[in-house]
Amino acid sequence: DGGITQSPKYLFRKEGQNVTLSCEQNLNHDAMYWYRQDPGQGLRLIYYSQIVNDFQKGDIAEGYSVSREKKESFPLTVTSAQKNPTAFYLCASKVERNTGELFFGEGSRLTVL
Amino acid sequence: AQTVTQSQPEMSVQEAETVTLSCTYDTSENNYYLFWYKQPPSRQMILVIRQEAYKQQNATENRFSVNFQKAAKSFSLKISDSQLGDTAMYFCAFMKHVKGGSQGNLIFGKGTKLSVKP
């Protein structure tokens, strides 16, 4: 089945450690996105990529990094510079320049101990 | 910059009744897309309904319909014959349109938590 796979589903990190969240899609979508979700905040954009080897910062990019070496993959690294990394992270993708519908993964819950 | 506002943090409705969730947005764009997404307790985001701003006719999807008022920048979601499975967070979202389709990212409201009571 086509879809978006995020891993791990749950992740625990000690303060000062970098962690990488995986996002893979087999939908042949051009664009991929990372959103952060906090209670009462809705979804906020971290980074997005419209084509391979190119990506743009979203509203809350500080303390995060991404890469887009393959069309199918868009990993997110939460660095030690991110002051409040405990959150739910959602990856999404869409065919660029279509009607705009985003398809979402099931999310990754990161907890900093 | 575009903003999306959902003024109802929580709502509840009795099973089989009708409920309307409110959403307003602010943009200087003339062409854009509006969406309602549902996030059940599983946290998987699911598209409920989509509206193209250039279409005057309100979108409908089975029990879900919207009331799109472009001049008022309002985009409410009506759920008819509410079911227990409709219990979820509902997010209103905006994406601007460019020639050939949409562009950029989806801008979300903060969500409305809907509880359907038996």
JSON list of C-alpha atoms in Angstrom, two decimals:
[
{"chain": "A", "resi": 1, "resn": "ASP", "atom": "CA", "xyz": [0.00, 0.00, 0.00]},
{"chain": "A", "resi": 2, "resn": "GLY", "atom": "CA", "xyz": [1.15, 3.51, -0.75]},
{"chain": "A", "resi": 3, "resn": "GLY", "atom": "CA", "xyz": [1.66, 5.83, 2.17]},
{"chain": "A", "resi": 4, "resn": "ILE", "atom": "CA", "xyz": [3.96, 7.68, 4.50]},
{"chain": "A", "resi": 5, "resn": "THR", "atom": "CA", "xyz": [5.93, 5.84, 7.15]},
{"chain": "A", "resi": 6, "resn": "GLN", "atom": "CA", "xyz": [7.35, 7.61, 10.17]},
{"chain": "A", "resi": 7, "resn": "SER", "atom": "CA", "xyz": [9.70, 5.97, 12.63]},
{"chain": "A", "resi": 8, "resn": "PRO", "atom": "CA", "xyz": [10.13, 5.55, 15.46]},
{"chain": "A", "resi": 9, "resn": "LYS", "atom": "CA", "xyz": [6.63, 6.04, 16.81]},
{"chain": "A", "resi": 10, "resn": "TYR", "atom": "CA", "xyz": [7.95, 6.86, 20.29]},
{"chain": "A", "resi": 11, "resn": "LEU", "atom": "CA", "xyz": [11.40, 8.15, 21.11]},
{"chain": "A", "resi": 12, "resn": "PHE", "atom": "CA", "xyz": [13.05, 9.17, 24.34]},
{"chain": "A", "resi": 13, "resn": "ARG", "atom": "CA", "xyz": [16.09, 11.37, 24.43]},
{"chain": "A", "resi": 14, "resn": "LYS", "atom": "CA", "xyz": [18.38, 12.69, 27.07]},
{"chain": "A", "resi": 15, "resn": "GLU", "atom": "CA", "xyz": [19.10, 16.38, 27.12]},
{"chain": "A", "resi": 16, "resn": "GLY", "atom": "CA", "xyz": [22.05, 17.28, 24.91]},
{"chain": "A", "resi": 17, "resn": "GLN", "atom": "CA", "xyz": [21.54, 14.46, 22.42]},
{"chain": "A", "resi": 18, "resn": "ASN", "atom": "CA", "xyz": [20.65, 14.79, 18.77]},
{"chain": "A", "resi": 19, "resn": "VAL", "atom": "CA", "xyz": [17.94, 12.51, 17.43]},
{"chain": "A", "resi": 20, "resn": "THR", "atom": "CA", "xyz": [16.76, 11.80, 13.90]},
{"chain": "A", "resi": 21, "resn": "LEU", "atom": "CA", "xyz": [13.17, 11.08, 12.96]},
{"chain": "A", "resi": 22, "resn": "SER", "atom": "CA", "xyz": [12.62, 9.13, 9.78]},
{"chain": "A", "resi": 23, "resn": "CYS", "atom": "CA", "xyz": [10.00, 9.86, 7.14]},
{"chain": "A", "resi": 24, "resn": "GLU", "atom": "CA", "xyz": [9.63, 7.74, 4.01]},
{"chain": "A", "resi": 25, "resn": "GLN", "atom": "CA", "xyz": [6.93, 7.93, 1.34]},
{"chain": "A", "resi": 26, "resn": "ASN", "atom": "CA", "xyz": [6.17, 5.68, -1.62]},
{"chain": "A", "resi": 27, "resn": "LEU", "atom": "CA", "xyz": [3.52, 7.94, -3.14]},
{"chain": "A", "resi": 28, "resn": "ASN", "atom": "CA", "xyz": [5.94, 9.50, -5.64]},
{"chain": "A", "resi": 29, "resn": "HIS", "atom": "CA", "xyz": [5.13, 12.88, -4.16]},
{"chain": "A", "resi": 30, "resn": "ASP", "atom": "CA", "xyz": [7.35, 15.84, -4.91]},
{"chain": "A", "resi": 31, "resn": "ALA", "atom": "CA", "xyz": [6.94, 17.86, -1.75]},
{"chain": "A", "resi": 32, "resn": "MET", "atom": "CA", "xyz": [7.49, 16.79, 1.83]},
{"chain": "A", "resi": 33, "resn": "TYR", "atom": "CA", "xyz": [6.87, 18.60, 5.11]},
{"chain": "A", "resi": 34, "resn": "TRP", "atom": "CA", "xyz": [7.63, 18.39, 8.81]},
{"chain": "A", "resi": 35, "resn": "TYR", "atom": "CA", "xyz": [5.16, 19.80, 11.33]},
{"chain": "A", "resi": 36, "resn": "ARG", "atom": "CA", "xyz": [5.36, 20.03, 15.09]},
{"chain": "A", "resi": 37, "resn": "GLN", "atom": "CA", "xyz": [2.23, 19.65, 17.17]},
{"chain": "A", "resi": 38, "resn": "ASP", "atom": "CA", "xyz": [1.91, 20.88, 20.76]},
{"chain": "A", "resi": 39, "resn": "PRO", "atom": "CA", "xyz": [-1.27, 20.92, 22.87]},
{"chain": "A", "resi": 40, "resn": "GLY", "atom": "CA", "xyz": [-3.33, 24.01, 22.09]},
{"chain": "A", "resi": 41, "resn": "GLN", "atom": "CA", "xyz": [-0.92, 25.14, 19.35]},
{"chain": "A", "resi": 42, "resn": "GLY", "atom": "CA", "xyz": [-2.16, 23.34, 16.30]},
{"chain": "A", "resi": 43, "resn": "LEU", "atom": "CA", "xyz": [0.45, 22.32, 13.73]},
{"chain": "A", "resi": 44, "resn": "ARG", "atom": "CA", "xyz": [3.46, 24.50, 13.06]},
{"chain": "A", "resi": 45, "resn": "LEU", "atom": "CA", "xyz": [5.75, 24.09, 10.08]},
{"chain": "A", "resi": 46, "resn": "ILE", "atom": "CA", "xyz": [9.38, 23.22, 10.77]},
{"chain": "A", "resi": 47, "resn": "TYR", "atom": "CA", "xyz": [10.82, 22.59, 7.28]},
{"chain": "A", "resi": 48, "resn": "TYR", "atom": "CA", "xyz": [9.56, 21.71, 3.84]},
{"chain": "A", "resi": 49, "resn": "SER", "atom": "CA", "xyz": [11.08, 20.49, 0.61]},
{"chain": "A", "resi": 50, "resn": "GLN", "atom": "CA", "xyz": [9.54, 20.86, -2.83]},
{"chain": "A", "resi": 51, "resn": "ILE", "atom": "CA", "xyz": [12.25, 18.98, -4.75]},
{"chain": "A", "resi": 52, "resn": "VAL", "atom": "CA", "xyz": [15.24, 16.78, -4.06]},
{"chain": "A", "resi": 53, "resn": "ASN", "atom": "CA", "xyz": [18.31, 18.55, -2.69]},
{"chain": "A", "resi": 54, "resn": "ASP", "atom": "CA", "xyz": [16.32, 21.65, -1.80]},
{"chain": "A", "resi": 55, "resn": "PHE", "atom": "CA", "xyz": [14.42, 22.65, 1.33]},
{"chain": "A", "resi": 56, "resn": "GLN", "atom": "CA", "xyz": [13.12, 25.77, 3.05]},
{"chain": "A", "resi": 57, "resn": "LYS", "atom": "CA", "xyz": [12.75, 26.80, 6.66]},
{"chain": "A", "resi": 58, "resn": "GLY", "atom": "CA", "xyz": [9.29, 27.00, 8.12]},
{"chain": "A", "resi": 59, "resn": "ASP", "atom": "CA", "xyz": [8.09, 29.06, 11.05]},
{"chain": "A", "resi": 60, "resn": "ILE", "atom": "CA", "xyz": [9.98, 27.21, 13.79]},
{"chain": "A", "resi": 61, "resn": "ALA", "atom": "CA", "xyz": [13.16, 25.85, 12.14]},
{"chain": "A", "resi": 62, "resn": "GLU", "atom": "CA", "xyz": [15.59, 26.82, 14.90]},
{"chain": "A", "resi": 63, "resn": "GLY", "atom": "CA", "xyz": [17.16, 23.76, 16.50]},
{"chain": "A", "resi": 64, "resn": "TYR", "atom": "CA", "xyz": [16.16, 21.44, 13.65]},
{"chain": "A", "resi": 65, "resn": "SER", "atom": "CA", "xyz": [17.86, 20.26, 10.47]},
{"chain": "A", "resi": 66, "resn": "VAL", "atom": "CA", "xyz": [16.73, 18.23, 7.46]},
{"chain": "A", "resi": 67, "resn": "SER", "atom": "CA", "xyz": [18.06, 16.67, 4.27]},
{"chain": "A", "resi": 68, "resn": "ARG", "atom": "CA", "xyz": [16.40, 15.61, 1.04]},
{"chain": "A", "resi": 69, "resn": "GLU", "atom": "CA", "xyz": [18.84, 13.39, -0.81]},
{"chain": "A", "resi": 70, "resn": "LYS", "atom": "CA", "xyz": [16.14, 11.13, -2.21]},
{"chain": "A", "resi": 71, "resn": "LYS", "atom": "CA", "xyz": [12.60, 11.89, -3.34]},
{"chain": "A", "resi": 72, "resn": "GLU", "atom": "CA", "xyz": [11.23, 9.25, -0.97]},
{"chain": "A", "resi": 73, "resn": "SER", "atom": "CA", "xyz": [12.98, 10.35, 2.19]},
{"chain": "A", "resi": 74, "resn": "PHE", "atom": "CA", "xyz": [12.95, 13.50, 4.35]},
{"chain": "A", "resi": 75, "resn": "PRO", "atom": "CA", "xyz": [14.57, 12.86, 7.75]},
{"chain": "A", "resi": 76, "resn": "LEU", "atom": "CA", "xyz": [14.36, 15.43, 10.53]},
{"chain": "A", "resi": 77, "resn": "THR", "atom": "CA", "xyz": [17.14, 15.87, 13.08]},
{"chain": "A", "resi": 78, "resn": "VAL", "atom": "CA", "xyz": [16.26, 17.44, 16.40]},
{"chain": "A", "resi": 79, "resn": "THR", "atom": "CA", "xyz": [19.48, 18.92, 17.67]},
{"chain": "A", "resi": 80, "resn": "SER", "atom": "CA", "xyz": [20.57, 19.78, 21.18]},
{"chain": "A", "resi": 81, "resn": "ALA", "atom": "CA", "xyz": [20.02, 23.42, 20.25]},
{"chain": "A", "resi": 82, "resn": "GLN", "atom": "CA", "xyz": [16.24, 22.89, 20.29]},
{"chain": "A", "resi": 83, "resn": "LYS", "atom": "CA", "xyz": [15.28, 24.16, 23.74]},
{"chain": "A", "resi": 84, "resn": "ASN", "atom": "CA", "xyz": [11.91, 22.45, 24.08]},
{"chain": "A", "resi": 85, "resn": "PRO", "atom": "CA", "xyz": [11.91, 19.39, 21.82]},
{"chain": "A", "resi": 86, "resn": "THR", "atom": "CA", "xyz": [9.25, 17.32, 23.59]},
{"chain": "A", "resi": 87, "resn": "ALA", "atom": "CA", "xyz": [6.38, 17.24, 21.09]},
{"chain": "A", "resi": 88, "resn": "PHE", "atom": "CA", "xyz": [4.50, 15.23, 18.50]},
{"chain": "A", "resi": 89, "resn": "TYR", "atom": "CA", "xyz": [6.07, 15.40, 15.03]},
{"chain": "A", "resi": 90, "resn": "LEU", "atom": "CA", "xyz": [4.12, 14.86, 11.83]},
{"chain": "A", "resi": 91, "resn": "CYS", "atom": "CA", "xyz": [5.55, 14.30, 8.37]},
{"chain": "A", "resi": 92, "resn": "ALA", "atom": "CA", "xyz": [3.45, 14.95, 5.27]},
{"chain": "A", "resi": 93, "resn": "SER", "atom": "CA", "xyz": [3.77, 14.92, 1.51]},
{"chain": "A", "resi": 94, "resn": "LYS", "atom": "CA", "xyz": [1.91, 16.03, -1.59]},
{"chain": "A", "resi": 95, "resn": "VAL", "atom": "CA", "xyz": [2.22, 16.26, -5.32]},
{"chain": "A", "resi": 96, "resn": "GLU", "atom": "CA", "xyz": [3.50, 19.75, -5.89]},
{"chain": "A", "resi": 97, "resn": "ARG", "atom": "CA", "xyz": [1.21, 22.14, -7.74]},
{"chain": "A", "resi": 98, "resn": "ASN", "atom": "CA", "xyz": [-1.86, 19.98, -7.34]},
{"chain": "A", "resi": 99, "resn": "THR", "atom": "CA", "xyz": [-5.01, 20.76, -5.41]},
{"chain": "A", "resi": 100, "resn": "GLY", "atom": "CA", "xyz": [-3.10, 21.04, -2.19]},
{"chain": "A", "resi": 101, "resn": "GLU", "atom": "CA", "xyz": [-4.08, 17.95, -0.23]},
{"chain": "A", "resi": 102, "resn": "LEU", "atom": "CA", "xyz": [-1.38, 16.80, 2.17]},
{"chain": "A", "resi": 103, "resn": "PHE", "atom": "CA", "xyz": [-1.05, 13.16, 3.12]},
{"chain": "A", "resi": 104, "resn": "PHE", "atom": "CA", "xyz": [0.23, 12.56, 6.65]},
{"chain": "A", "resi": 105, "resn": "GLY", "atom": "CA", "xyz": [2.21, 9.90, 8.42]},
{"chain": "A", "resi": 106, "resn": "GLU", "atom": "CA", "xyz": [1.14, 8.55, 11.80]},
{"chain": "A", "resi": 107, "resn": "GLY", "atom": "CA", "xyz": [3.55, 10.75, 13.71]},
{"chain": "A", "resi": 108, "resn": "SER", "atom": "CA", "xyz": [6.45, 10.39, 16.11]},
{"chain": "A", "resi": 109, "resn": "ARG", "atom": "CA", "xyz": [6.28, 11.30, 19.76]},
{"chain": "A", "resi": 110, "resn": "LEU", "atom": "CA", "xyz": [9.58, 12.64, 21.13]},
{"chain": "A", "resi": 111, "resn": "THR", "atom": "CA", "xyz": [10.09, 12.95, 24.86]},
{"chain": "A", "resi": 112, "resn": "VAL", "atom": "CA", "xyz": [13.17, 14.53, 26.39]},
{"chain": "A", "resi": 113, "resn": "LEU", "atom": "CA", "xyz": [14.05, 13.10, 29.78]},
{"chain": "B", "resi": 1, "resn": "ALA", "atom": "CA", "xyz": [0.93, 36.56, 5.97]},
{"chain": "B", "resi": 2, "resn": "GLN", "atom": "CA", "xyz": [-2.03, 34.25, 6.18]},
{"chain": "B", "resi": 3, "resn": "THR", "atom": "CA", "xyz": [-3.63, 33.29, 9.48]},
{"chain": "B", "resi": 4, "resn": "VAL", "atom": "CA", "xyz": [-6.33, 30.79, 10.38]},
{"chain": "B", "resi": 5, "resn": "THR", "atom": "CA", "xyz": [-8.47, 31.16, 13.50]},
{"chain": "B", "resi": 6, "resn": "GLN", "atom": "CA", "xyz": [-10.67, 28.57, 15.14]},
{"chain": "B", "resi": 7, "resn": "SER", "atom": "CA", "xyz": [-12.52, 30.25, 17.97]},
{"chain": "B", "resi": 8, "resn": "GLN", "atom": "CA", "xyz": [-13.99, 27.13, 19.59]},
{"chain": "B", "resi": 9, "resn": "PRO", "atom": "CA", "xyz": [-11.35, 25.12, 21.48]},
{"chain": "B", "resi": 10, "resn": "GLU", "atom": "CA", "xyz": [-13.88, 22.46, 22.47]},
{"chain": "B", "resi": 11, "resn": "MET", "atom": "CA", "xyz": [-17.37, 21.45, 21.46]},
{"chain": "B", "resi": 12, "resn": "SER", "atom": "CA", "xyz": [-19.71, 18.58, 22.18]},
{"chain": "B", "resi": 13, "resn": "VAL", "atom": "CA", "xyz": [-22.74, 17.18, 20.40]},
{"chain": "B", "resi": 14, "resn": "GLN", "atom": "CA", "xyz": [-25.19, 14.39, 20.98]},
{"chain": "B", "resi": 15, "resn": "GLU", "atom": "CA", "xyz": [-25.06, 11.41, 18.68]},
{"chain": "B", "resi": 16, "resn": "ALA", "atom": "CA", "xyz": [-27.26, 11.88, 15.58]},
{"chain": "B", "resi": 17, "resn": "GLU", "atom": "CA", "xyz": [-27.39, 15.65, 16.06]},
{"chain": "B", "resi": 18, "resn": "THR", "atom": "CA", "xyz": [-25.81, 18.32, 13.85]},
{"chain": "B", "resi": 19, "resn": "VAL", "atom": "CA", "xyz": [-22.84, 20.46, 14.85]},
{"chain": "B", "resi": 20, "resn": "THR", "atom": "CA", "xyz": [-21.04, 23.36, 13.16]},
{"chain": "B", "resi": 21, "resn": "LEU", "atom": "CA", "xyz": [-17.37, 24.17, 13.69]},
{"chain": "B", "resi": 22, "resn": "SER", "atom": "CA", "xyz": [-16.21, 27.70, 12.92]},
{"chain": "B", "resi": 23, "resn": "CYS", "atom": "CA", "xyz": [-13.13, 28.88, 11.07]},
{"chain": "B", "resi": 24, "resn": "THR", "atom": "CA", "xyz": [-12.07, 32.30, 9.87]},
{"chain": "B", "resi": 25, "resn": "TYR", "atom": "CA", "xyz": [-8.96, 33.22, 7.97]},
{"chain": "B", "resi": 26, "resn": "ASP", "atom": "CA", "xyz": [-7.07, 36.26, 6.87]},
{"chain": "B", "resi": 27, "resn": "THR", "atom": "CA", "xyz": [-5.39, 36.58, 3.50]},
{"chain": "B", "resi": 28, "resn": "SER", "atom": "CA", "xyz": [-4.81, 39.06, 0.71]},
{"chain": "B", "resi": 29, "resn": "GLU", "atom": "CA", "xyz": [-4.79, 36.26, -1.86]},
{"chain": "B", "resi": 30, "resn": "ASN", "atom": "CA", "xyz": [-7.74, 35.86, -4.20]},
{"chain": "B", "resi": 31, "resn": "ASN", "atom": "CA", "xyz": [-7.17, 32.23, -5.12]},
{"chain": "B", "resi": 32, "resn": "TYR", "atom": "CA", "xyz": [-6.55, 29.61, -2.47]},
{"chain": "B", "resi": 33, "resn": "TYR", "atom": "CA", "xyz": [-7.65, 26.30, -1.03]},
{"chain": "B", "resi": 34, "resn": "LEU", "atom": "CA", "xyz": [-9.30, 25.61, 2.30]},
{"chain": "B", "resi": 35, "resn": "PHE", "atom": "CA", "xyz": [-9.39, 22.31, 4.12]},
{"chain": "B", "resi": 36, "resn": "TRP", "atom": "CA", "xyz": [-10.80, 20.60, 7.15]},
{"chain": "B", "resi": 37, "resn": "TYR", "atom": "CA", "xyz": [-8.66, 17.84, 8.61]},
{"chain": "B", "resi": 38, "resn": "LYS", "atom": "CA", "xyz": [-9.69, 15.39, 11.32]},
{"chain": "B", "resi": 39, "resn": "GLN", "atom": "CA", "xyz": [-7.28, 14.00, 13.91]},
{"chain": "B", "resi": 40, "resn": "PRO", "atom": "CA", "xyz": [-8.83, 11.15, 15.91]},
{"chain": "B", "resi": 41, "resn": "PRO", "atom": "CA", "xyz": [-7.22, 9.78, 19.09]},
{"chain": "B", "resi": 42, "resn": "SER", "atom": "CA", "xyz": [-4.92, 7.67, 16.89]},
{"chain": "B", "resi": 43, "resn": "ARG", "atom": "CA", "xyz": [-3.44, 11.04, 15.82]},
{"chain": "B", "resi": 44, "resn": "GLN", "atom": "CA", "xyz": [-3.49, 10.19, 12.11]},
{"chain": "B", "resi": 45, "resn": "MET", "atom": "CA", "xyz": [-4.48, 13.33, 10.19]},
{"chain": "B", "resi": 46, "resn": "ILE", "atom": "CA", "xyz": [-7.28, 12.64, 7.73]},
{"chain": "B", "resi": 47, "resn": "LEU", "atom": "CA", "xyz": [-8.65, 15.02, 5.11]},
{"chain": "B", "resi": 48, "resn": "VAL", "atom": "CA", "xyz": [-12.36, 15.61, 5.65]},
{"chain": "B", "resi": 49, "resn": "ILE", "atom": "CA", "xyz": [-13.21, 18.12, 2.96]},
{"chain": "B", "resi": 50, "resn": "ARG", "atom": "CA", "xyz": [-11.61, 20.61, 0.57]},
{"chain": "B", "resi": 51, "resn": "GLN", "atom": "CA", "xyz": [-12.86, 23.87, -0.98]},
{"chain": "B", "resi": 52, "resn": "GLU", "atom": "CA", "xyz": [-11.36, 25.82, -3.85]},
{"chain": "B", "resi": 53, "resn": "ALA", "atom": "CA", "xyz": [-11.87, 29.55, -3.31]},
{"chain": "B", "resi": 54, "resn": "TYR", "atom": "CA", "xyz": [-12.82, 30.18, -6.94]},
{"chain": "B", "resi": 55, "resn": "LYS", "atom": "CA", "xyz": [-15.77, 27.81, -6.65]},
{"chain": "B", "resi": 56, "resn": "GLN", "atom": "CA", "xyz": [-18.92, 29.40, -5.31]},
{"chain": "B", "resi": 57, "resn": "GLN", "atom": "CA", "xyz": [-20.61, 26.09, -4.60]},
{"chain": "B", "resi": 58, "resn": "ASN", "atom": "CA", "xyz": [-20.03, 24.77, -1.11]},
{"chain": "B", "resi": 59, "resn": "ALA", "atom": "CA", "xyz": [-18.22, 21.42, -0.94]},
{"chain": "B", "resi": 60, "resn": "THR", "atom": "CA", "xyz": [-19.98, 18.38, 0.51]},
{"chain": "B", "resi": 61, "resn": "GLU", "atom": "CA", "xyz": [-18.73, 14.92, 1.42]},
{"chain": "B", "resi": 62, "resn": "ASN", "atom": "CA", "xyz": [-21.48, 12.65, 2.69]},
{"chain": "B", "resi": 63, "resn": "ARG", "atom": "CA", "xyz": [-22.38, 13.94, 6.20]},
{"chain": "B", "resi": 64, "resn": "PHE", "atom": "CA", "xyz": [-19.82, 16.75, 6.02]},
{"chain": "B", "resi": 65, "resn": "SER", "atom": "CA", "xyz": [-20.46, 20.08, 4.33]},
{"chain": "B", "resi": 66, "resn": "VAL", "atom": "CA", "xyz": [-18.98, 23.54, 4.47]},
{"chain": "B", "resi": 67, "resn": "ASN", "atom": "CA", "xyz": [-20.37, 27.04, 4.47]},
{"chain": "B", "resi": 68, "resn": "PHE", "atom": "CA", "xyz": [-17.80, 29.07, 2.54]},
{"chain": "B", "resi": 69, "resn": "GLN", "atom": "CA", "xyz": [-18.26, 32.83, 2.73]},
{"chain": "B", "resi": 70, "resn": "LYS", "atom": "CA", "xyz": [-15.40, 34.33, 0.74]},
{"chain": "B", "resi": 71, "resn": "ALA", "atom": "CA", "xyz": [-16.17, 37.96, 1.45]},
{"chain": "B", "resi": 72, "resn": "ALA", "atom": "CA", "xyz": [-16.40, 37.29, 5.15]},
{"chain": "B", "resi": 73, "resn": "LYS", "atom": "CA", "xyz": [-13.36, 34.96, 5.02]},
{"chain": "B", "resi": 74, "resn": "SER", "atom": "CA", "xyz": [-15.32, 32.30, 6.84]},
{"chain": "B", "resi": 75, "resn": "PHE", "atom": "CA", "xyz": [-15.19, 28.54, 6.33]},
{"chain": "B", "resi": 76, "resn": "SER", "atom": "CA", "xyz": [-17.36, 26.57, 8.74]},
{"chain": "B", "resi": 77, "resn": "LEU", "atom": "CA", "xyz": [-17.78, 22.79, 8.82]},
{"chain": "B", "resi": 78, "resn": "LYS", "atom": "CA", "xyz": [-21.17, 21.20, 9.41]},
{"chain": "B", "resi": 79, "resn": "ILE", "atom": "CA", "xyz": [-21.36, 17.60, 10.54]},
{"chain": "B", "resi": 80, "resn": "SER", "atom": "CA", "xyz": [-24.81, 16.06, 10.18]},
{"chain": "B", "resi": 81, "resn": "ASP", "atom": "CA", "xyz": [-26.04, 12.92, 11.96]},
{"chain": "B", "resi": 82, "resn": "SER", "atom": "CA", "xyz": [-22.99, 12.95, 14.24]},
{"chain": "B", "resi": 83, "resn": "GLN", "atom": "CA", "xyz": [-21.48, 9.57, 15.03]},
{"chain": "B", "resi": 84, "resn": "LEU", "atom": "CA", "xyz": [-19.27, 8.44, 17.89]},
{"chain": "B", "resi": 85, "resn": "GLY", "atom": "CA", "xyz": [-16.44, 7.98, 15.40]},
{"chain": "B", "resi": 86, "resn": "ASP", "atom": "CA", "xyz": [-16.53, 11.69, 14.63]},
{"chain": "B", "resi": 87, "resn": "THR", "atom": "CA", "xyz": [-14.93, 12.36, 18.03]},
{"chain": "B", "resi": 88, "resn": "ALA", "atom": "CA", "xyz": [-11.62, 14.00, 17.15]},
{"chain": "B", "resi": 89, "resn": "MET", "atom": "CA", "xyz": [-9.67, 17.22, 16.84]},
{"chain": "B", "resi": 90, "resn": "TYR", "atom": "CA", "xyz": [-10.68, 19.17, 13.76]},
{"chain": "B", "resi": 91, "resn": "PHE", "atom": "CA", "xyz": [-8.26, 21.53, 12.07]},
{"chain": "B", "resi": 92, "resn": "CYS", "atom": "CA", "xyz": [-9.07, 24.18, 9.52]},
{"chain": "B", "resi": 93, "resn": "ALA", "atom": "CA", "xyz": [-6.23, 24.89, 7.07]},
{"chain": "B", "resi": 94, "resn": "PHE", "atom": "CA", "xyz": [-5.31, 27.27, 4.24]},
{"chain": "B", "resi": 95, "resn": "MET", "atom": "CA", "xyz": [-3.03, 26.96, 1.23]},
{"chain": "B", "resi": 96, "resn": "LYS", "atom": "CA", "xyz": [-2.53, 29.59, -1.41]},
{"chain": "B", "resi": 97, "resn": "HIS", "atom": "CA", "xyz": [-3.02, 28.83, -5.08]},
{"chain": "B", "resi": 98, "resn": "VAL", "atom": "CA", "xyz": [-0.72, 29.66, -7.95]},
{"chain": "B", "resi": 99, "resn": "LYS", "atom": "CA", "xyz": [-1.05, 28.97, -11.65]},
{"chain": "B", "resi": 100, "resn": "GLY", "atom": "CA", "xyz": [-0.98, 25.22, -12.11]},
{"chain": "B", "resi": 101, "resn": "GLY", "atom": "CA", "xyz": [-2.02, 24.34, -8.59]},
{"chain": "B", "resi": 102, "resn": "SER", "atom": "CA", "xyz": [-1.19, 25.01, -4.99]},
{"chain": "B", "resi": 103, "resn": "GLN", "atom": "CA", "xyz": [2.11, 26.09, -3.62]},
{"chain": "B", "resi": 104, "resn": "GLY", "atom": "CA", "xyz": [3.92, 26.11, -0.38]},
{"chain": "B", "resi": 105, "resn": "ASN", "atom": "CA", "xyz": [2.73, 24.86, 2.89]},
{"chain": "B", "resi": 106, "resn": "LEU", "atom": "CA", "xyz": [-0.53, 24.37, 4.72]},
{"chain": "B", "resi": 107, "resn": "ILE", "atom": "CA", "xyz": [-1.33, 26.88, 7.45]},
{"chain": "B", "resi": 108, "resn": "PHE", "atom": "CA", "xyz": [-3.38, 25.43, 10.27]},
{"chain": "B", "resi": 109, "resn": "GLY", "atom": "CA", "xyz": [-5.69, 26.79, 12.92]},
{"chain": "B", "resi": 110, "resn": "LYS", "atom": "CA", "xyz": [-5.25, 25.65, 16.49]},
{"chain": "B", "resi": 111, "resn": "GLY", "atom": "CA", "xyz": [-8.03, 23.11, 16.27]},
{"chain": "B", "resi": 112, "resn": "THR", "atom": "CA", "xyz": [-11.41, 22.34, 17.81]},
{"chain": "B", "resi": 113, "resn": "LYS", "atom": "CA", "xyz": [-11.82, 19.28, 20.00]},
{"chain": "B", "resi": 114, "resn": "LEU", "atom": "CA", "xyz": [-15.17, 17.68, 19.20]},
{"chain": "B", "resi": 115, "resn": "SER", "atom": "CA", "xyz": [-16.75, 15.12, 21.49]},
{"chain": "B", "resi": 116, "resn": "VAL", "atom": "CA", "xyz": [-19.77, 13.14, 20.30]},
{"chain": "B", "resi": 117, "resn": "LYS", "atom": "CA", "xyz": [-21.79, 11.86, 23.24]},
{"chain": "B", "resi": 118, "resn": "PRO", "atom": "CA", "xyz": [-24.01, 8.77, 23.14]}
]
